[in-house]
XYZ file of C-alpha atoms in Angstrom:
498
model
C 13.278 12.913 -36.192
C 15.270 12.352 -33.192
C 12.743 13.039 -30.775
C 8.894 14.276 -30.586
C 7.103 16.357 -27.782
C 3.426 17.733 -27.797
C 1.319 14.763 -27.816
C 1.205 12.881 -24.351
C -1.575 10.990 -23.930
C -3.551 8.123 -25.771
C -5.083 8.687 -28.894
C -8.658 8.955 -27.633
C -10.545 7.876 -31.134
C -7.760 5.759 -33.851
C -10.092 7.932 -36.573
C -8.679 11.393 -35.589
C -6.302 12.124 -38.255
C -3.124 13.896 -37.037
C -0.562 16.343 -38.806
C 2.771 17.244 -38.273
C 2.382 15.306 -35.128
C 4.944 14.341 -31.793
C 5.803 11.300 -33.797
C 7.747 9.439 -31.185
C 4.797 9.504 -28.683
C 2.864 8.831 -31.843
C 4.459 5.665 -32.193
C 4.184 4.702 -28.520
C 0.337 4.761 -28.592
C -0.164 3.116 -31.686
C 2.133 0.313 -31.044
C 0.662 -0.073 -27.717
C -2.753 0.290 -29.238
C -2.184 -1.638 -32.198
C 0.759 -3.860 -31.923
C 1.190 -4.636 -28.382
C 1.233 -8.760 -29.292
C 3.879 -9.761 -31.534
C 6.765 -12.523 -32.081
C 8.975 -9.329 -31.766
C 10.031 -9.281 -28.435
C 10.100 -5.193 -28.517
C 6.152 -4.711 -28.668
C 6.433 -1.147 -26.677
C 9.117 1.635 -27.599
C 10.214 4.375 -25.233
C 8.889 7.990 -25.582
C 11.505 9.745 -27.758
C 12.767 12.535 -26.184
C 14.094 10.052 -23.864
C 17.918 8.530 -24.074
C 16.786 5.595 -22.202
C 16.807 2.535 -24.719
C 15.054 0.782 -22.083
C 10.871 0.512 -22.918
C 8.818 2.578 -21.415
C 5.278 0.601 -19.956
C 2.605 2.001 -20.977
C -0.421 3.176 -18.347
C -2.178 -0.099 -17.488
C -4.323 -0.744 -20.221
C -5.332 -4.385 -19.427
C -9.312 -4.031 -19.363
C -10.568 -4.280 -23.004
C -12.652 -1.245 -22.057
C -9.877 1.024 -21.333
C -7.995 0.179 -24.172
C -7.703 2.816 -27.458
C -9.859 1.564 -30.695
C -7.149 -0.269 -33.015
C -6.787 1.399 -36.329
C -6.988 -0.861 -39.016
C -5.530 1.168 -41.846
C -2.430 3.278 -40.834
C -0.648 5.936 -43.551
C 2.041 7.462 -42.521
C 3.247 10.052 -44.435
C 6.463 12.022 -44.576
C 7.989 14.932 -46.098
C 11.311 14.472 -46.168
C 13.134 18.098 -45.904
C 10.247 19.706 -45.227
C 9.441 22.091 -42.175
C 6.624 24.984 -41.432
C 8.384 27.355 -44.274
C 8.112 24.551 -47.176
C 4.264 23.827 -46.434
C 3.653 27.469 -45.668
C 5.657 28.336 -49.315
C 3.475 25.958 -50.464
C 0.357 27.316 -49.607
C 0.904 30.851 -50.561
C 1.910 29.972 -54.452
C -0.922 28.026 -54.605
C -3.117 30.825 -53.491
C -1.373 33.528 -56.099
C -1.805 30.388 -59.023
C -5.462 30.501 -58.042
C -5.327 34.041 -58.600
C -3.791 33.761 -61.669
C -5.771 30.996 -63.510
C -8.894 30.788 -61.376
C -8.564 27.285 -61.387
C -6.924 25.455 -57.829
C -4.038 22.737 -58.427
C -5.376 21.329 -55.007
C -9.073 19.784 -54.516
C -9.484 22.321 -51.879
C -10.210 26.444 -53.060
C -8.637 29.144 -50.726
C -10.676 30.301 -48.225
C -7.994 33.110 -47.376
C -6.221 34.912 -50.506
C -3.178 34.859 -48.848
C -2.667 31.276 -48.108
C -5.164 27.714 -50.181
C -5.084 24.996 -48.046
C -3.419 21.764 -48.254
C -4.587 18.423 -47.757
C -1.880 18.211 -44.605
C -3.062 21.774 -43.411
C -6.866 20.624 -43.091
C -5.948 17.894 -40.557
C -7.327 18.411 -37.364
C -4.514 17.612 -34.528
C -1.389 19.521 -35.106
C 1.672 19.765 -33.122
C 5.302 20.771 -32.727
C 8.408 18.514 -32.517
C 12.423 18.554 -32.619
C 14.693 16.616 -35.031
C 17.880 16.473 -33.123
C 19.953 12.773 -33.103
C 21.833 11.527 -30.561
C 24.845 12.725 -31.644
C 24.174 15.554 -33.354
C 21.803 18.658 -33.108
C 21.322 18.723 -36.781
C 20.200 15.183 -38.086
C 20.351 13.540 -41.389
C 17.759 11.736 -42.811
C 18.906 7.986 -41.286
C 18.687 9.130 -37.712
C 15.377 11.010 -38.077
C 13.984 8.188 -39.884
C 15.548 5.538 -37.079
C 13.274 8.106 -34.753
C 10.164 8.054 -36.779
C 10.414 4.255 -37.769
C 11.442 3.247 -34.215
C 10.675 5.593 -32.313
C 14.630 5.839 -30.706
C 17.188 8.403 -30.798
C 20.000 7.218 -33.330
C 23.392 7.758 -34.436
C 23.759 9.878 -37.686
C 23.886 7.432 -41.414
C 22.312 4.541 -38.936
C 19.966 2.796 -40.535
C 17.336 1.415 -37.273
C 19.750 0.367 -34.951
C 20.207 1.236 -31.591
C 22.751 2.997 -29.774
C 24.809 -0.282 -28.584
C 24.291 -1.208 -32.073
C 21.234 -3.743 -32.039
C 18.998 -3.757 -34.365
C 15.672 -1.472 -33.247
C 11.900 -3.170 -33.880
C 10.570 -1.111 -36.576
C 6.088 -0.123 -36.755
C 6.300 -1.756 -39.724
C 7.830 -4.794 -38.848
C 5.129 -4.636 -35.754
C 2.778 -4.016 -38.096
C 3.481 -7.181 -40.391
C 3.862 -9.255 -36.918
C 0.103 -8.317 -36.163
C -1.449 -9.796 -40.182
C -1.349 -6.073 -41.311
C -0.068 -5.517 -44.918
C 2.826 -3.278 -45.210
C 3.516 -0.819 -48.391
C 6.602 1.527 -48.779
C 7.022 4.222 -51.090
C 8.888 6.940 -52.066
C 9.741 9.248 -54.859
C 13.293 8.933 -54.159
C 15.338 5.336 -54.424
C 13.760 2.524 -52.266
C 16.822 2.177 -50.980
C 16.961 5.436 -49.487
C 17.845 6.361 -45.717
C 13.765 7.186 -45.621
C 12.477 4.321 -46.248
C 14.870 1.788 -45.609
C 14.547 2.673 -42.173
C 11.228 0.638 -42.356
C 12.515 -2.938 -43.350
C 16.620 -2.680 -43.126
C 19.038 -2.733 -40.133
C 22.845 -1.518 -41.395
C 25.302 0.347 -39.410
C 25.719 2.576 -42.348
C 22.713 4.547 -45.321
C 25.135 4.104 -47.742
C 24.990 -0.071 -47.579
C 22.459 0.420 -50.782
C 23.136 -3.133 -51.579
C 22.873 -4.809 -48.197
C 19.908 -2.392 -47.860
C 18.394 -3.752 -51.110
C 18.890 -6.949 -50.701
C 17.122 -6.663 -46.501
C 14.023 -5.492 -49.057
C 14.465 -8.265 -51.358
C 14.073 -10.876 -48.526
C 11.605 -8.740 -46.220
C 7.905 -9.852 -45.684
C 6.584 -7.022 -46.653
C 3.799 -6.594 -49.496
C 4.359 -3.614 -51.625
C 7.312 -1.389 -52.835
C 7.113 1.407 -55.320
C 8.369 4.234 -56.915
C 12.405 4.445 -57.250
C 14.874 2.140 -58.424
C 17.821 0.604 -56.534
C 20.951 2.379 -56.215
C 22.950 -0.551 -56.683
C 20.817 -3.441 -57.165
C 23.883 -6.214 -58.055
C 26.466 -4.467 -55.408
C 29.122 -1.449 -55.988
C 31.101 -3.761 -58.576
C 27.596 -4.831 -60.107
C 28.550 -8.718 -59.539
C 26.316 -9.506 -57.124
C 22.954 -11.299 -57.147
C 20.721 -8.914 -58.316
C 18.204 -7.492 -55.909
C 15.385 -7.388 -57.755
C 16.327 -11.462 -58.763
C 16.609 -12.460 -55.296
C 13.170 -10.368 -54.470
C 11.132 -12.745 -57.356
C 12.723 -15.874 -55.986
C 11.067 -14.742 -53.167
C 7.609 -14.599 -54.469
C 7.613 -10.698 -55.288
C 6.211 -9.616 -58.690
C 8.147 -6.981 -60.396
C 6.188 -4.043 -62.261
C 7.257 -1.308 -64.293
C 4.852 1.473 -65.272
C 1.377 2.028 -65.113
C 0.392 -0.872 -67.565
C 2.238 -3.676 -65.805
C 1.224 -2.373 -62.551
C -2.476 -2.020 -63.210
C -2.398 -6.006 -64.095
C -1.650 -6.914 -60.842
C -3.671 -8.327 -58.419
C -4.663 -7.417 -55.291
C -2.891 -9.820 -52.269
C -0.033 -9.780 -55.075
C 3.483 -9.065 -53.391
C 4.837 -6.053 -55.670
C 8.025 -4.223 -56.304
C 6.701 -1.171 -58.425
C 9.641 0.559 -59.966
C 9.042 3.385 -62.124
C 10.245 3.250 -66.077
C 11.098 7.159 -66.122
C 13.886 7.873 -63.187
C 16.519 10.369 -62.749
C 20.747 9.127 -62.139
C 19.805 8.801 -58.619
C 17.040 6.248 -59.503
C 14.436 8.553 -58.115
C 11.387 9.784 -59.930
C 11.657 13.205 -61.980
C 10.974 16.243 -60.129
C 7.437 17.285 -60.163
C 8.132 20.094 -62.406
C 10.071 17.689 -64.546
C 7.715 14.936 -65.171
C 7.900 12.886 -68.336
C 4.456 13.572 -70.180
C 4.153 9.493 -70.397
C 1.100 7.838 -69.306
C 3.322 4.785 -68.174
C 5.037 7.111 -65.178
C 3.086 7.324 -62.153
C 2.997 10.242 -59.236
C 4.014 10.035 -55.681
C -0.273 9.923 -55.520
C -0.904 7.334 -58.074
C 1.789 5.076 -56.141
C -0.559 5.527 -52.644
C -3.542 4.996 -54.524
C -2.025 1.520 -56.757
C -0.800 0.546 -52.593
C -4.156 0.663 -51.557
C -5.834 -1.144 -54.140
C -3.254 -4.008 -53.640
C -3.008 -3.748 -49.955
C -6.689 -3.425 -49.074
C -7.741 -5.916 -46.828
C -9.742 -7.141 -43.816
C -6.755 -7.244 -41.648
C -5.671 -3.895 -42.667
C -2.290 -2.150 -43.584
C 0.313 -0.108 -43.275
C 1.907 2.474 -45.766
C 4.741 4.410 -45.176
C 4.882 7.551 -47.965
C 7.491 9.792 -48.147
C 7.931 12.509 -50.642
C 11.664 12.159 -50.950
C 13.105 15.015 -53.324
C 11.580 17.821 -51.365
C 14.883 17.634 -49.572
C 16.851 17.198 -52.664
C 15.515 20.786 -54.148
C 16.096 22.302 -50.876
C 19.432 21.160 -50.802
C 19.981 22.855 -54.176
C 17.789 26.037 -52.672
C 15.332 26.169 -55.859
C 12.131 27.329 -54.377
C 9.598 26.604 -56.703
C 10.915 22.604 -57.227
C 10.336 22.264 -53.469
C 6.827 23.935 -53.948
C 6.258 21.593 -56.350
C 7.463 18.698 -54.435
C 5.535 19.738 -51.221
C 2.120 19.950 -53.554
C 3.026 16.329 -55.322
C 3.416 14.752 -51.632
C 0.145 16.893 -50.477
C -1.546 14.952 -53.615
C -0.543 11.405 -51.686
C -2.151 12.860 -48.641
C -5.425 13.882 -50.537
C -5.326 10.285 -51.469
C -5.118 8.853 -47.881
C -7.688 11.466 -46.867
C -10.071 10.143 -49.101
C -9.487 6.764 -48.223
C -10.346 7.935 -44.496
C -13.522 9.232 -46.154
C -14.496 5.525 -46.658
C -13.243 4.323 -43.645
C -13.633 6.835 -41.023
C -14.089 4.924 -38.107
C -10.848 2.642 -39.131
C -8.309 4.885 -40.618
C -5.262 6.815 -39.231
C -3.355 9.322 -40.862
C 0.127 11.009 -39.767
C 1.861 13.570 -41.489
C 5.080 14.870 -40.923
C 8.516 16.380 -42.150
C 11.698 14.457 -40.505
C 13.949 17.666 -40.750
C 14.058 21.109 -42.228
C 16.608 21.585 -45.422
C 17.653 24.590 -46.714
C 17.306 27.167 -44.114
C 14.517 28.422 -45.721
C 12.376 31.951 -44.893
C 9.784 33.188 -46.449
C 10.798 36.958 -46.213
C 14.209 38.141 -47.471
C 16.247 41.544 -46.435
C 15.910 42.611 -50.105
C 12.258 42.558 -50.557
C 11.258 43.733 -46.532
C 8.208 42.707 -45.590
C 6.430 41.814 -49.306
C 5.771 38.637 -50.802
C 6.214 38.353 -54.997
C 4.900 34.869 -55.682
C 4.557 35.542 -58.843
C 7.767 35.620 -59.758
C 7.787 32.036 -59.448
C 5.401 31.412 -62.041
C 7.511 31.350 -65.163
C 10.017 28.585 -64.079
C 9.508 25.776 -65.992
C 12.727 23.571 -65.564
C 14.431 22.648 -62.023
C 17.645 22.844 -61.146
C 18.710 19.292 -62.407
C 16.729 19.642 -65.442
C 18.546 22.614 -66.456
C 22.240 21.003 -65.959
C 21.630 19.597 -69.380
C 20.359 22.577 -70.974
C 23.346 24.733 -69.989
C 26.012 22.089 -70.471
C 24.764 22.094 -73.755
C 25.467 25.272 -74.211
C 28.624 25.390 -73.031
C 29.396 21.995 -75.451
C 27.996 24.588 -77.820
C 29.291 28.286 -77.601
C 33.545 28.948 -76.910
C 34.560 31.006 -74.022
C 37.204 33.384 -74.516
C 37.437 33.678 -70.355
C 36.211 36.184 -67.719
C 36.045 39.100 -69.726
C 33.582 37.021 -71.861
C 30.084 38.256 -70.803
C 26.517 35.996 -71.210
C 25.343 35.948 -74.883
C 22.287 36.658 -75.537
C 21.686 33.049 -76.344
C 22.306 32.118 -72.846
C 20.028 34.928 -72.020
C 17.284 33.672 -73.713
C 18.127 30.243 -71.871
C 17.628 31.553 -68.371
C 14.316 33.541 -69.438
C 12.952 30.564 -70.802
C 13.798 28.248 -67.903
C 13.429 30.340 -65.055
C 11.318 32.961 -66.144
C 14.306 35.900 -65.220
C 14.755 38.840 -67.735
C 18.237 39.548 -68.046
C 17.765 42.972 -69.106
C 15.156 43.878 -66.013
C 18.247 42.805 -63.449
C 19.795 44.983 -61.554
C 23.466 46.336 -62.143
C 24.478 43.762 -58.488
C 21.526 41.144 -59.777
C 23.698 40.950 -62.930
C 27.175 41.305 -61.978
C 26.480 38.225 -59.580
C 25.332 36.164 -62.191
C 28.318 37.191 -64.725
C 30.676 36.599 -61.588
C 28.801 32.964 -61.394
C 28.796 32.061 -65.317
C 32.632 33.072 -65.161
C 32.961 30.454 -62.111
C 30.881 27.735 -63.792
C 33.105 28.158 -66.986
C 36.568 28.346 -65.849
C 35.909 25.194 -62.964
C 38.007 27.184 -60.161
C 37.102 29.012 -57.079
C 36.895 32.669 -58.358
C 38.054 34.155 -54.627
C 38.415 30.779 -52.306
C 36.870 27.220 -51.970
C 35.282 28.630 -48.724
C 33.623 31.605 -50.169
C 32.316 29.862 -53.433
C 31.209 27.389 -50.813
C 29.208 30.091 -49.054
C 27.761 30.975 -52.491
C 26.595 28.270 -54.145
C 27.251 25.165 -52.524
C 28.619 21.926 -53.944
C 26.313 22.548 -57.015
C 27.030 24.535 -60.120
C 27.395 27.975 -59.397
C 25.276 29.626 -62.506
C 22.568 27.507 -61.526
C 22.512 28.527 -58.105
C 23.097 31.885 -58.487
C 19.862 31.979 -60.709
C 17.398 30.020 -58.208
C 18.827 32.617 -55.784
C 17.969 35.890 -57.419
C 15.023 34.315 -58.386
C 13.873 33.074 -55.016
C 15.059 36.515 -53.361
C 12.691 38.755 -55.881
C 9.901 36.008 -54.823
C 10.978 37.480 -51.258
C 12.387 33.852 -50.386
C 15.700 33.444 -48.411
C 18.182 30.209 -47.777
C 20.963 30.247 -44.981
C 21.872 26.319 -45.669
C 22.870 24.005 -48.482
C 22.358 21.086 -45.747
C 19.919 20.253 -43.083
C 18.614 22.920 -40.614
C 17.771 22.061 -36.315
C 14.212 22.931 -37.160
């Protein structure tokens, strides 16, 4: 995020854990804290929320005594796409699926039965912040992650440089200066804006090779989760990423076997065997029933066990395809995303447990996506969780599925209503009742299979934009009468300002 306001003044004790924090004055006081002596010459970043990319000092902090305790062991987790409305979604489902089984998906039971806490939500310190780059209002993900790795306003698809196009000092890099072990991971592609914001400098997010190849030749410890985008270049002849990265001394592991045979002190790339065309992990919802795949949580705790030391470490986590399913505005894949990241908190928070008087832990999103509300025109002021319950296949997931169908059944054109095949798809997937739709719920979704069919704008590029998006229009159309009986609204297929 472009810029963070609430917290202004020194952590008092490194062992209070903080959520949704001000990130950029975050930063400031653990760099100055922690990583105020470095080769780097940039050991102290400005307060962002300023445009100034001179430092800011620090208060005078040259007594020992008046000094902050360092924090040894640093997570910082993010949640990429993911504002109050996500976590809040989040919270309520979980609630009505303790209702309905009795049993919690979380460690922690709801104390409210509205609302069952989250790992994130039982943090302690939490705060407000805004997302805007420097030359937009709205960010992307490279700009918001330039301001949470950097703690600088950036450009839009700028991967941690400044503004006069410098590279910026990332906390990890500080980190790593001070002995610390550093670990990234994400559930979407390493190489993503996220959390190559950590270890790569390009003018551009979409340099996936020069990105993957910064990785390849960092000094960091530990990567996992997704795959490289384009590990041997955009016309794949290249030096391969991941060969350059074992040249220099990183082991490679794939899956839970060959990952639980390394070592600790062992510099690891962990790529996961089971990922999506985007070289991401599956969605949540989606996952492979293979013991060799690991979650976003079993990545954080493998990190630890590698990264453990007497010098301590940093890990950046970031639970990538939250953002992805808002993008595509399906509801209950975000809420399953949020719950998978809140997992990798539950396993830094019980790390803290150990380490209470060592340990700090940050959570935050870097942008809203989606637009979303809970609370929709349609459904006034009630709440249907419920309705959510019977999805069983995201969005992507169910591309396959219904261009099987189409492979499958001939279309005679618009006059051609849904089969009852199809209708049998759609209950099965997303748990919607063709016959229980309304005379508009259905005539939307006949309008949409028509669209998806025939491949042309039905009206005008602009309105079938305003309807479904970039994506497939069927699809869409579903998640959206789904999410709207749920009492769930979207007003974006991008990034929001929140």
């Amino acid at each position: 995020m472009a810029s963070r306001r609430t917290i202004n003044t020194w952590l008092p004790r490194h062992r209070v854990v903080l959520g949704f924090a001000a990130i950029g004055i975050l930063i400031l006081a653990i760099v100055a804290s922690n990583f105020a002596i470095g080769s780097r010459p940039a050991a102290v970043m400005p307060a962002a929320g300023s445009n100034s990319e001179n430092p800011a000092a620090p208060e005078d902090m040259s007594s020992p005594a008046d000094r902050p305790p360092r924090a040894l062991y640093v997570f910082f987790l993010i949640g990429d796409g993911m504002g109050i409305a996500q976590i809040q979604a989040a919270q309520a489902y979980l609630a009505r699926a303790h209702q309905s089984t009795g049993i919690p998906a979380q460690p922690y039971p709801p104390t409210d039965p509205k609302v069952c806490p989250l790992a994130m939500t039982r943090l302690p310190v939490c705060g407000l912040q805004t997302t805007y780059a420097a030359d937009r209002f709205i960010t992307d993900s490279a700009s918001a992650g330039t301001a949470l790795a950097c703690g600088i306003k950036a450009r839009d698809g700028v991967i941690s440089k400044k503004l006069d196009g410098s590279d910026a000092v990332t906390i990890a890099e500080l980190a790593k200066d001070q002995g610390m072990k550093v670990g990234i991971i994400t559930s979407a592609s390493i190489d993503h804006a996220t959390p190559a914001v950590f270890y790569a400098h390009e003018d551009s997010r979409n340099n996936h090779y020069n990105i993957g190849v910064q990785l390849a030749n960092s000094d960091f410890d530990f990567f996992g989760g997704g795959g490289f985008l384009r590990p041997a270049g955009a016309g794949g002849a290249e030096p391969h990423v991941l060969d350059i990265a074992q040249a220099n001394g990183f082991t490679v592991a794939r899956g839970a076997t060959q990952l639980a045979a390394v070592s600790p002190g062992t510099r690891t790339i962990a790529i996961d065997p089971f990922l999506d065309d985007s070289q991401a992990l599956y969605y949540d919802i989606d996952r492979v029933d293979d013991p060799e795949t690991l979650t976003l949580a079993e990545y954080t705790a493998e990190a630890i066990r590698l990264l453990d030391n007497p010098h301590g470490f940093f890990m950046m986590i970031e639970g990538g395809k939250i953002d992805w399913a808002c993008h595509a505005n399906d509801a209950r894949t975000a809420i399953d995303e949020t719950l998978a990241f809140d997992k990798a908190v539950a396993e830094a928070l019980a790390f803290y447990e150990q380490h209470p008087d060592d340990t700090l832990i940050v959570v935050t999103g870097d942008h809203e996506t989606g637009g979303l509300s809970i609370g929709w025109a349609g459904t006034r002021y009630n709440s249907f969780w419920s309705v959510l319950e019977n999805q069983t296949v995201s969005w992507f997931a169910f591309a396959p599925i219904f261009d099987a169908y189409k492979a499958a059944t001939p279309w005679a054109g618009v006059d051609d209503d849904m089969d009852q095949a199809l209708k049998d798809i759609v209950l099965r997937c997303f748990g919607l009742n063709y016959a229980t739709l309304t005379a508009f719920e259905q005539r939307k979704l006949e309008a949409a299979y028509d669209r998806s069919r025939n491949g042309e704008p039905l009206v005008s590029a602009e309105e079938d934009y305003l309807l479904h998006g970039s994506r497939d229009a069927f699809t869409v159309t579903i998640t959206h009468i789904l999410n709207q009986k749920a009492g769930l609204g979207w007003t974006s297929y991008s990034h929001t300002g929140v």
